[in-house]
Coordinates of C-alpha atoms in Angstrom, one line a residue:
Chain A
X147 CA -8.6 -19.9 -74.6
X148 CA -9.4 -16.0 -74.3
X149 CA -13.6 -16.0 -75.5
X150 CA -14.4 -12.9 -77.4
X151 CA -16.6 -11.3 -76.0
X152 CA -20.4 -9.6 -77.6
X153 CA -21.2 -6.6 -75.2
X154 CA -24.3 -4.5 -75.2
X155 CA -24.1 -0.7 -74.7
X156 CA -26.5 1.4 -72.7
X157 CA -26.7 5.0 -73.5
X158 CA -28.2 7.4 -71.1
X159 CA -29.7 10.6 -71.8
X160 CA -31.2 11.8 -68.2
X161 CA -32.1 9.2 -66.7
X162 CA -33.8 7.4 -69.7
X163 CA -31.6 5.0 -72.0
X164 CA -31.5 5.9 -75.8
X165 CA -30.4 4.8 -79.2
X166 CA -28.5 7.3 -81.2
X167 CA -27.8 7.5 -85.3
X168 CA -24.8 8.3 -86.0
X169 CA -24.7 10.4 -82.6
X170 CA -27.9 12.4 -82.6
X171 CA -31.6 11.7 -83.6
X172 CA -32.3 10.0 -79.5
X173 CA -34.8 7.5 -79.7
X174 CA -36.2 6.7 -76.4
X175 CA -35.2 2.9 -75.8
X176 CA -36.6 2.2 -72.0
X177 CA -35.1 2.4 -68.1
X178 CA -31.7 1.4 -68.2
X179 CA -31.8 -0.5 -65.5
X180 CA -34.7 -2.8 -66.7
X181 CA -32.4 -3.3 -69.4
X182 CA -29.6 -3.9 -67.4
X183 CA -31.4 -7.1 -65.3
X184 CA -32.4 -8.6 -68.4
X185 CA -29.0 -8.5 -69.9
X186 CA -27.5 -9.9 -66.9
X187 CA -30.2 -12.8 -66.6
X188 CA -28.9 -13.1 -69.9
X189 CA -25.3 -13.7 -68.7
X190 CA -23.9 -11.5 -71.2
X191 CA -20.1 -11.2 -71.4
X192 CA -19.7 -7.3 -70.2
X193 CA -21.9 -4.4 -69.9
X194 CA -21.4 -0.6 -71.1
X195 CA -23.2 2.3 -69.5
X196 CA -22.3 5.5 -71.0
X197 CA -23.7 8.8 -70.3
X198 CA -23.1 10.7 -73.6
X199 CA -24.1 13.3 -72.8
X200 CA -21.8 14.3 -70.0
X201 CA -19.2 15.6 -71.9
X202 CA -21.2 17.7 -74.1
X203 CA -23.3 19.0 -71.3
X204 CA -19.5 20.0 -69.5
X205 CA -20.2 17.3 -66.4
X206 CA -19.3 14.1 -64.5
X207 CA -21.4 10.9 -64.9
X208 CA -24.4 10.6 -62.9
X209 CA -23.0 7.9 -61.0
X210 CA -26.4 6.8 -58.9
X211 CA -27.5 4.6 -62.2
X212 CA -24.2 3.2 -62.0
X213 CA -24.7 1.9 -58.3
X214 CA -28.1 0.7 -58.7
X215 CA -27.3 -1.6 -61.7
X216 CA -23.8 -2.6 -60.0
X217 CA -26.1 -3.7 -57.3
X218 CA -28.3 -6.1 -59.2
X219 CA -26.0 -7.1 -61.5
X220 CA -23.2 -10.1 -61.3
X221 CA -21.7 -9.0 -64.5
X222 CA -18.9 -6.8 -65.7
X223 CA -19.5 -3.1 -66.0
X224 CA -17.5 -1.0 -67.7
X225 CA -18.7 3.3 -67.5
X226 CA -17.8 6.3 -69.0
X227 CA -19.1 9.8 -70.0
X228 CA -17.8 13.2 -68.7
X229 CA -14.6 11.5 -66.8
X230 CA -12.1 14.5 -66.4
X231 CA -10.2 13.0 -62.9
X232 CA -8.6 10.6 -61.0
X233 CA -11.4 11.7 -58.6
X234 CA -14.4 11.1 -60.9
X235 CA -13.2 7.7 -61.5
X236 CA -13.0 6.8 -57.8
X237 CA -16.3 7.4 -57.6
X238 CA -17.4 5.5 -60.6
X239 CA -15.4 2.7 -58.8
X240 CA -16.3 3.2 -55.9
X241 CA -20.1 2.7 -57.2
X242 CA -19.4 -0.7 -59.0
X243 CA -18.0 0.0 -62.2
X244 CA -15.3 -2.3 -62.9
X245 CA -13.9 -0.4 -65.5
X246 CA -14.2 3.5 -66.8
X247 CA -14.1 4.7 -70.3
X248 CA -12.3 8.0 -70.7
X249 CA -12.6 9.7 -74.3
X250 CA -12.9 13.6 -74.3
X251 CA -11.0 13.5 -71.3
X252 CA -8.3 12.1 -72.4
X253 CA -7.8 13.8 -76.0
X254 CA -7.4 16.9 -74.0
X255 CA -5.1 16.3 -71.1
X256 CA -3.3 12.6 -72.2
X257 CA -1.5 12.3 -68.7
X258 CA -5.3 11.6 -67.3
X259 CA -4.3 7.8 -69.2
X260 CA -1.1 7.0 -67.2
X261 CA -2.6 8.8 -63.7
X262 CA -5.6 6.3 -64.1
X263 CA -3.1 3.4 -65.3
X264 CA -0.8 4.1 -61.7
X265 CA -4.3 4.4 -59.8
X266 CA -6.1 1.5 -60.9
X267 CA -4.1 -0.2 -63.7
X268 CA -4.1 -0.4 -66.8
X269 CA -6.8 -3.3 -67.0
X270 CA -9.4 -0.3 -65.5
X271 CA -8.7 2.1 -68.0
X272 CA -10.8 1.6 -71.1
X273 CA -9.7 5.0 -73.8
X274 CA -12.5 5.3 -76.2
X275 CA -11.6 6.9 -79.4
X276 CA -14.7 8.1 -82.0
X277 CA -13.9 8.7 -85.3
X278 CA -15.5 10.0 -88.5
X279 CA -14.6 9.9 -91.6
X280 CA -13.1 13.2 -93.0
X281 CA -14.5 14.6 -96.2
X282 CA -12.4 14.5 -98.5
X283 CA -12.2 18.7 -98.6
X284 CA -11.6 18.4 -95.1
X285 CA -8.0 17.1 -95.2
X286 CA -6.0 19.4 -93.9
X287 CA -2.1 19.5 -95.6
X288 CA 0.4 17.1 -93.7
X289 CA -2.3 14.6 -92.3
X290 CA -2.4 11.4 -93.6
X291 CA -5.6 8.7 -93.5
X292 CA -9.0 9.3 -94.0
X293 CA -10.3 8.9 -90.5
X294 CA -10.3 11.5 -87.5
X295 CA -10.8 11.3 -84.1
X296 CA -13.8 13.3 -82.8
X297 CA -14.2 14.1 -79.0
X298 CA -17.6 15.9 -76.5
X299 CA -20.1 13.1 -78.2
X300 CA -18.6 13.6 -82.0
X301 CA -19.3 17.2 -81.7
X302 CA -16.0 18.4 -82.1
X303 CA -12.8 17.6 -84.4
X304 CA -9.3 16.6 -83.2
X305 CA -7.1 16.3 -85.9
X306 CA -5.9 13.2 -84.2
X307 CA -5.3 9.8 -86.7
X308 CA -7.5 7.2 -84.9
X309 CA -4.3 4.9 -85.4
X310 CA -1.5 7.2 -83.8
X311 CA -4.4 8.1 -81.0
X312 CA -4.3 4.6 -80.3
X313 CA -1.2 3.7 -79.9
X314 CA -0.7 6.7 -78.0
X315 CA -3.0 5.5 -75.5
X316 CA -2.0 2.6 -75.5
X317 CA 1.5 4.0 -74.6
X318 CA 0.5 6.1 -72.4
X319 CA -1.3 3.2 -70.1
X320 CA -4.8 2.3 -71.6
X321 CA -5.9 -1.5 -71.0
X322 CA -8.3 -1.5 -73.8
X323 CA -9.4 0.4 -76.4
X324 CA -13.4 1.1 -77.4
X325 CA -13.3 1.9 -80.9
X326 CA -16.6 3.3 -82.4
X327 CA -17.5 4.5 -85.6
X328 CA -19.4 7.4 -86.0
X329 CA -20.8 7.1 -89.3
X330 CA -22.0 3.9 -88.6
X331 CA -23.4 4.4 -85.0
X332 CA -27.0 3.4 -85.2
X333 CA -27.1 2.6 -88.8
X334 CA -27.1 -0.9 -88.8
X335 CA -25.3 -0.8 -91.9
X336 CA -22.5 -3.2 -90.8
X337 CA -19.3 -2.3 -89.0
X338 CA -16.3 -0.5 -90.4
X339 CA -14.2 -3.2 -90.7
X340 CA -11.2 -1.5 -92.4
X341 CA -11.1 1.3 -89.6
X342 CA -11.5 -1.9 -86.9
X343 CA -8.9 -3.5 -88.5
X344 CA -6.5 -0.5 -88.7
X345 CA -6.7 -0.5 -84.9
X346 CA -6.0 -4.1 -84.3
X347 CA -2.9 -3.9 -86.4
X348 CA -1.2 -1.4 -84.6
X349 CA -2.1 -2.3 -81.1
X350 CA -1.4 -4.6 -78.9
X351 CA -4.9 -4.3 -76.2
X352 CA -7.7 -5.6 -77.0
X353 CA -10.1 -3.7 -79.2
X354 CA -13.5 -3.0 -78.6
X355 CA -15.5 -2.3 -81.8
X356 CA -18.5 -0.6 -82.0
X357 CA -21.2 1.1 -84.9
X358 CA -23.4 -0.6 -87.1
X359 CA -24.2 -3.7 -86.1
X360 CA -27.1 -4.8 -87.8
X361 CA -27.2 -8.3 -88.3
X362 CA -25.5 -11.2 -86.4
X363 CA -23.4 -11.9 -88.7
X364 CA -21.4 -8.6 -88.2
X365 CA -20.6 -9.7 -84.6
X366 CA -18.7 -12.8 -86.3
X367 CA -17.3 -10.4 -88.9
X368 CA -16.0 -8.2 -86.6
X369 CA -14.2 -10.7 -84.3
X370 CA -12.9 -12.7 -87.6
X371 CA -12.5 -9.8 -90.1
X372 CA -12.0 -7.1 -87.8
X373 CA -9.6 -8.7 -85.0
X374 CA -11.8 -7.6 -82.2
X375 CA -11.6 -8.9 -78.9
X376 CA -15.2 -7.8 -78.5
X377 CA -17.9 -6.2 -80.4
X378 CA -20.5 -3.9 -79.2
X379 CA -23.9 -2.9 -79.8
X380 CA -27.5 -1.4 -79.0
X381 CA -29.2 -0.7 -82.1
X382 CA -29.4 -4.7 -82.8
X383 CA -30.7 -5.6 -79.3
X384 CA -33.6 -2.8 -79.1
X385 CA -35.3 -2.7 -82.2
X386 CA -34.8 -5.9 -83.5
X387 CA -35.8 -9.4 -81.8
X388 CA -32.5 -10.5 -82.0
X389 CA -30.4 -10.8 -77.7
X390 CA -27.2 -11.8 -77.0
X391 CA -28.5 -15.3 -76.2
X392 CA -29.0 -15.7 -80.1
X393 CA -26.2 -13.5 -80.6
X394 CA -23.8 -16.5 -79.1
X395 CA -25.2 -19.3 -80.2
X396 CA -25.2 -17.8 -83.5
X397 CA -21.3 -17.4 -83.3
X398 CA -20.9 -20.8 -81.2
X399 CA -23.1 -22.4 -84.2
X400 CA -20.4 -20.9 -87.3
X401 CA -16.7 -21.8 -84.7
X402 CA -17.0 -18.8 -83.5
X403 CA -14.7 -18.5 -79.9
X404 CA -17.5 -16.8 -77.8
X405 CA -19.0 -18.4 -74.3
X406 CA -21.7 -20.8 -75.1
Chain B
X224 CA -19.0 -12.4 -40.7
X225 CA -16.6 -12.2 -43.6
X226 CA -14.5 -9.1 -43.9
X227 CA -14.2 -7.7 -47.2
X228 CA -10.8 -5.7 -46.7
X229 CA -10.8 -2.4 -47.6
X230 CA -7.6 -0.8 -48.5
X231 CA -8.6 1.4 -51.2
X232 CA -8.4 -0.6 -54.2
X233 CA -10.8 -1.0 -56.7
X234 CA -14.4 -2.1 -56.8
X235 CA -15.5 -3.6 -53.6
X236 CA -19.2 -3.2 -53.8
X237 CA -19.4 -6.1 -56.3
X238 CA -17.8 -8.3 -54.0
X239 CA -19.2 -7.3 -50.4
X240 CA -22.6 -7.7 -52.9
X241 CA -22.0 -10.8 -54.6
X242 CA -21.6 -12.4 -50.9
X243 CA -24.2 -11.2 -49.3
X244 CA -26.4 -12.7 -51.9
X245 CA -25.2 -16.2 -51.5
X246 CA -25.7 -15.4 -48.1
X247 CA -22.4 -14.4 -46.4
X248 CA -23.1 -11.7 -43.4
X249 CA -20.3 -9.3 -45.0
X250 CA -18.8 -6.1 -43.7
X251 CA -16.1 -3.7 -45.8
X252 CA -13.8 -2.2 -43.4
X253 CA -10.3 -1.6 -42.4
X254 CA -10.7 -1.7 -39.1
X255 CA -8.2 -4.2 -37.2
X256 CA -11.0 -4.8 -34.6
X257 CA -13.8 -5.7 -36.9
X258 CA -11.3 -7.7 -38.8
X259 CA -10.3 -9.7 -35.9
X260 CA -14.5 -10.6 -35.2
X261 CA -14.7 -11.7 -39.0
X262 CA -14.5 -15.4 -39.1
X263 CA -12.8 -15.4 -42.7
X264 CA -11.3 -12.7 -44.8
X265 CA -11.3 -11.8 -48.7
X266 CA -8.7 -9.7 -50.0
X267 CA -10.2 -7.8 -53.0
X268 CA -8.6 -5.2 -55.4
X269 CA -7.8 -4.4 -58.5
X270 CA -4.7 -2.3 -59.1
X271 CA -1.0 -1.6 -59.1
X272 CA 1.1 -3.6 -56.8
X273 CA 3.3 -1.0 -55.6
X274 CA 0.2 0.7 -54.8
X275 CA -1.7 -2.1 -53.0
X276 CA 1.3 -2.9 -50.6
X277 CA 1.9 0.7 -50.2
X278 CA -1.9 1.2 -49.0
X279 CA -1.9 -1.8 -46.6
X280 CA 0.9 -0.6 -45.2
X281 CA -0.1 2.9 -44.6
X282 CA -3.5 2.1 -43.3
X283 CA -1.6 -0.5 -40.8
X284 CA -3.4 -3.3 -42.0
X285 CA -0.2 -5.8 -42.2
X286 CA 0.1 -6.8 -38.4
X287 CA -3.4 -7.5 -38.3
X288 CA -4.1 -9.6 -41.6
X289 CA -0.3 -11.7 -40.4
X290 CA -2.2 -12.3 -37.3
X291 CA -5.4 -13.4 -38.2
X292 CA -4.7 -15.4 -41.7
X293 CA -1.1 -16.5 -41.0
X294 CA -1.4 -17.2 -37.2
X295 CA -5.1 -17.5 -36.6
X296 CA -5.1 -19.4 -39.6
X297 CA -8.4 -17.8 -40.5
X298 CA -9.9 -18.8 -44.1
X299 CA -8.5 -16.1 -46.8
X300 CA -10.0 -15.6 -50.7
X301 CA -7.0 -13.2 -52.3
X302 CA -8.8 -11.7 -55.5
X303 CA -7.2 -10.8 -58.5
X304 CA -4.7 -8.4 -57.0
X305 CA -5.3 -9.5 -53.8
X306 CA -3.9 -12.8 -55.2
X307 CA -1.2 -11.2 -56.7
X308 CA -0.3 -9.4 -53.2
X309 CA 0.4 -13.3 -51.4
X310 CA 3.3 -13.0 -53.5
X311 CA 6.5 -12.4 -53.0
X312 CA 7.5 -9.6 -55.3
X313 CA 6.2 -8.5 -58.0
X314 CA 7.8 -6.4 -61.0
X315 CA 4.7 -4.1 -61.7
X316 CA 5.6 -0.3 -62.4
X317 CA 9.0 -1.3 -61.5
X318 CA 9.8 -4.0 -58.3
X319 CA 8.2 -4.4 -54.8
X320 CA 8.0 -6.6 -52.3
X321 CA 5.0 -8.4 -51.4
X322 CA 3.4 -9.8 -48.4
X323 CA 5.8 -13.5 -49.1
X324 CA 3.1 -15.4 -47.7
X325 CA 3.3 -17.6 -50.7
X326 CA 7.2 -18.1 -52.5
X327 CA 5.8 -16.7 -56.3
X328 CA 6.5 -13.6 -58.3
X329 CA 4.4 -11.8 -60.1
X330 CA 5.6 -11.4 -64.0
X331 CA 4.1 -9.5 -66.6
X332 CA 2.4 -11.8 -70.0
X333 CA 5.2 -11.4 -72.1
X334 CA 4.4 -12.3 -76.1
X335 CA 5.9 -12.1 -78.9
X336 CA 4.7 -9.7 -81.7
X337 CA 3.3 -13.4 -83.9
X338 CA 1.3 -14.9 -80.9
X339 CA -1.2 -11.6 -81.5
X340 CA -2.3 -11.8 -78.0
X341 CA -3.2 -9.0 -76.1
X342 CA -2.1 -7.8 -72.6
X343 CA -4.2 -7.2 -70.7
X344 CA -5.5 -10.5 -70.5
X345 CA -9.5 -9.4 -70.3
X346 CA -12.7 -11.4 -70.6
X347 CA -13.8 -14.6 -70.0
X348 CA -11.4 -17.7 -70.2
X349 CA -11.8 -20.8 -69.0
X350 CA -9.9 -22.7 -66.2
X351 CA -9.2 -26.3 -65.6
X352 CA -9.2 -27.1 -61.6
X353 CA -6.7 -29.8 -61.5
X354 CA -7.1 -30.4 -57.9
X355 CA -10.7 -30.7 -55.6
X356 CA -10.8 -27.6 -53.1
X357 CA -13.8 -27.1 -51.1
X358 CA -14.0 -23.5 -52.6
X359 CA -13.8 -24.8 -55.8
X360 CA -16.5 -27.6 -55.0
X361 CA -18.4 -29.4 -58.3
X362 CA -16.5 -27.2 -60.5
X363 CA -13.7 -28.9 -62.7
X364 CA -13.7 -26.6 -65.8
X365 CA -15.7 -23.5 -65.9
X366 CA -15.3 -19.6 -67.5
X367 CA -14.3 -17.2 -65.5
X368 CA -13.6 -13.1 -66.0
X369 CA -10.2 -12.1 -65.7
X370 CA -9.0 -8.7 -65.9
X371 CA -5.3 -8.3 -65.4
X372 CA -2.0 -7.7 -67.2
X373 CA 0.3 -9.7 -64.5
X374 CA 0.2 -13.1 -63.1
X375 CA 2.0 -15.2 -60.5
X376 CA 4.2 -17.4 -60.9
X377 CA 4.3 -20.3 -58.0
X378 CA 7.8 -21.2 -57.2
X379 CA 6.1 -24.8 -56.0
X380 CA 3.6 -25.5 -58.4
X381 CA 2.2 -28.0 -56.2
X382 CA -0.1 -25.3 -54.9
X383 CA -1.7 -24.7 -58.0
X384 CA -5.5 -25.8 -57.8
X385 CA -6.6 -24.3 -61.2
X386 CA -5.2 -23.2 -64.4
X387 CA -5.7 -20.9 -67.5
X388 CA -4.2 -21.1 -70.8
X389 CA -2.9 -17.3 -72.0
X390 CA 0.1 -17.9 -74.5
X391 CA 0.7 -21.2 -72.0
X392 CA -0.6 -21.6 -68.9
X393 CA -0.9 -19.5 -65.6
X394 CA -1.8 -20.2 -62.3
X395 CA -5.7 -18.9 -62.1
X396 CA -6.1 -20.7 -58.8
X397 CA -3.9 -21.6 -55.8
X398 CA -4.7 -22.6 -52.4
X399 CA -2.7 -23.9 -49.0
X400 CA -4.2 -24.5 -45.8
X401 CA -6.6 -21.4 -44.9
X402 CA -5.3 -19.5 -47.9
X403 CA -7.2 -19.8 -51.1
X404 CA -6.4 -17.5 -54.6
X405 CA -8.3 -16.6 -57.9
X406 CA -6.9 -14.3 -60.6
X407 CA -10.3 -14.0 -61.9
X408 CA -13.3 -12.3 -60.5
X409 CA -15.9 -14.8 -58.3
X410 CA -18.1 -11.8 -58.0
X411 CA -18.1 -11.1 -61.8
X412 CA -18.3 -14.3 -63.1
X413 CA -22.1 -14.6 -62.7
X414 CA -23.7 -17.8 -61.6
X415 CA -20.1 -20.2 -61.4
X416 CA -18.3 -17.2 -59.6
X417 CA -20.9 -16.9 -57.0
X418 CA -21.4 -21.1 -56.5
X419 CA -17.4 -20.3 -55.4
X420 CA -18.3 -17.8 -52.9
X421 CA -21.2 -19.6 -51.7
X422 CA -18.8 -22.5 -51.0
X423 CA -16.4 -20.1 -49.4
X424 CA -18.4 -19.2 -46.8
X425 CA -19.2 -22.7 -45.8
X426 CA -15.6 -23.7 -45.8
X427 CA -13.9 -25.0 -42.6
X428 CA -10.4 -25.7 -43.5
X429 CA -8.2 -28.1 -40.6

């Protein structure tokens, strides 16, 4: 049977790694790739390595992080952060990424999704949709739902419905989806579980779900609640002494289907 | 030396990487002379079909690889789409033929809406060797990573050497004579994965 799968997220600023709160506030975590080694001694399921600040910054990924983890590493990468091209991901590729996560990108030019699905497949191409919760004076006449997709790190409104964006995507070519909740990013607070399970519903990829993991439990409420074929998180493995080693034994202890 | 074979598809530093740390002396190339030195081949990628065939075709790699696994008989790992391209079609993005070194298509995981499972098929899952293999070694049940949204279908299932349950199960490991198959990643599957490919480079098949 399919395990779900608990995968920890590096975010790079530079070339430091850093925890955000609800996309801003960086908090200096460490060298990625220190971290990198001891997740992968670790055996953890799948590893993310975003460069957030790519898109805001209007550039490709620094890909040289990307090769020197791939290169110590015997565990699934998956990369993103400033993808525009077909081009940009061959490099990322090219560099060891198994996988790249396209978000910004492909809000504004959707035929990047089925290019990358002909070029790779559809199992490399990982669409990552941020979303935010509207204010409730912020609804705009003849959209529906409470939750909007926001692109360039959260800074900057769609007017996409995380659920239509999905499907879209999904549609369009996307293997998986990484779904993250701004509000909760860095909060610890818990995941969204209704927005999670929103996405599940009307999909048929696997979900990745992301912000506010903050206790284990969450990862076992996010795979059993939420649907998720994974859950993601940072916040949980850097400033508390909790690993993805207690992480899965947790969820192996409580039935959970994750790798012991 | 094992040539990794490099027809432009996918991520091919993980697996020149992963054998050159159990030890394999490993070259990427495309070049039908350094693939006739190798002593035994891998065929990577991760992909579309159409694509894959398409790019072994145009970089003339066909002749060569007949020669050396087919005639030669020299030991072959076919990874995740490199399994899939053993096949003889496939109906990815519409149908091609494959190489039809090995009688299988290659179908897409068909559901229905109740099972709830995904396609792509992508994690880890574990997989049952029903047969002993040389690659496959000590390993009789193990969890692997798979990342793919078709699989082959054997038309003698005799050749199957491990299995996978997805909504039933798949062939996640054939083999016969020089010519061994994994849908999932060796080179991503951390410490079982690279036991595999240690095996691989030690394996002298008659």
């Amino acid at each position: 049977m399919l395990k779900k799968r608990i995968i920890p997220s590096l975010l790079l600023k530079d070339n430091r790694m850093v925890k955000s709160v609800r996309f801003g506030g960086f908090r200096d975590t460490g060298h990625p790739l220190t971290a990198a080694r001891i997740y992968d001694a670790q055996r953890v399921d799948e590893l993310l390595v975003l460069d957030i600040f790519a898109s805001r910054e209007r550039r490709g990924m620094r890909s040289e992080i990307v090769a020197q983890i791939s290169e110590e590493c015997f565990m699934p990468l998956c990369v993103g952060g400033g993808i525009r091209s077909i081009e940009d991901m061959r490099i990322l590729l090219s560099k060891g990424a198994d996988k790249v996560l396209i978000n910004t990108g492909a809000v504004e030019c959707e035929r990047l999704i089925g290019e990358a699905a002909r070029a790779f497949g559809s199992s490399t191409v990982v669409v990552s949709v941020d979303v935010r919760r509207r204010p409730a004076s912020g609804l705009k006449s003849g959209m529906e739902g409470e939750y909007e997709v926001f692109v360039r790190g959260g800074a900057e409104a769609t007017g996409l419905d995380p659920v239509l964006w999905s499907r879209t995507a999904q549609e369009l070519g996307a293997g998986e989806i990484f779904l993250t909740s701004i509000d909760r990013d860095g909060t610890m607070s818990g995941l969204d579980i209704a927005l999670i399970r929103s996405i599940v519903d009307s999909v048929s990829i696997p979900v990745i779900a992301s912000g506010g993991v903050g206790t284990l439990d969450d990862f076992r409420i996010g795979m059993e609640e939420g649907g998720a074929s994974a859950v993601s998180a940072a916040s949980i493995f850097h400033f508390t002494d909790q690993s993805p080693i207690k992480a899965r034994k947790y969820l192996v202890d409580r039935g959970v289907n994750v790798r012991s | 030396m094992i040539a990794v074979i490099d027809y432009g598809m996918g991520n091919l530093r993980s697996i020149s990487k992963a054998i050159a740390y159990v030890g394999g002396d490993v070259l990427v190339t495309r070049d039908p002379e350094k693939i006739r030195k190798a002593e035994r081949l891998v065929l990577p990628g991760v992909g579309a079909f159409g694509q894959g065939i398409a790019n072994l075709r145009s970089f003339g790699l066909i002749p060569v690889l007949e020669e050396e696994i087919l005639l030669k008989k020299k030991p072959l790992w076919g990874i995740c789409l490199g399994m899939q391209l053993l096949a003889t079609s496939s109906e990815e993005f519409g149908r091609h033929a494959g190489l039809n070194w090995i009688p299988a298509d290659v179908k897409r995981f068909e559901f229905s809406e109740s099972a709830r499972l995904n396609v792509p098929h992508v994690g880890w899952n574990s997989v049952r060797f029903s047969k002993n293999h040389p690659v496959t070694g000590s390993v009789k049940q193990a969890d692997f990573y798979f990342v793919h949204s078709y699989y082959v279908r054997l038309k003698n299932d005799d050749l199957t050497v491990g299995t996978c349950d997805y909504g039933g199960g798949f062939t996640a490991c054939f083999a016969r004579d020089n010519i061994f198959a994994t849908q999932f990643h060796p080179e991503k599957s951390q410490e079982t994965g690279l036991e595999m490919l240690g095996n691989f480079c030690r394996w002298k098949p008659c």
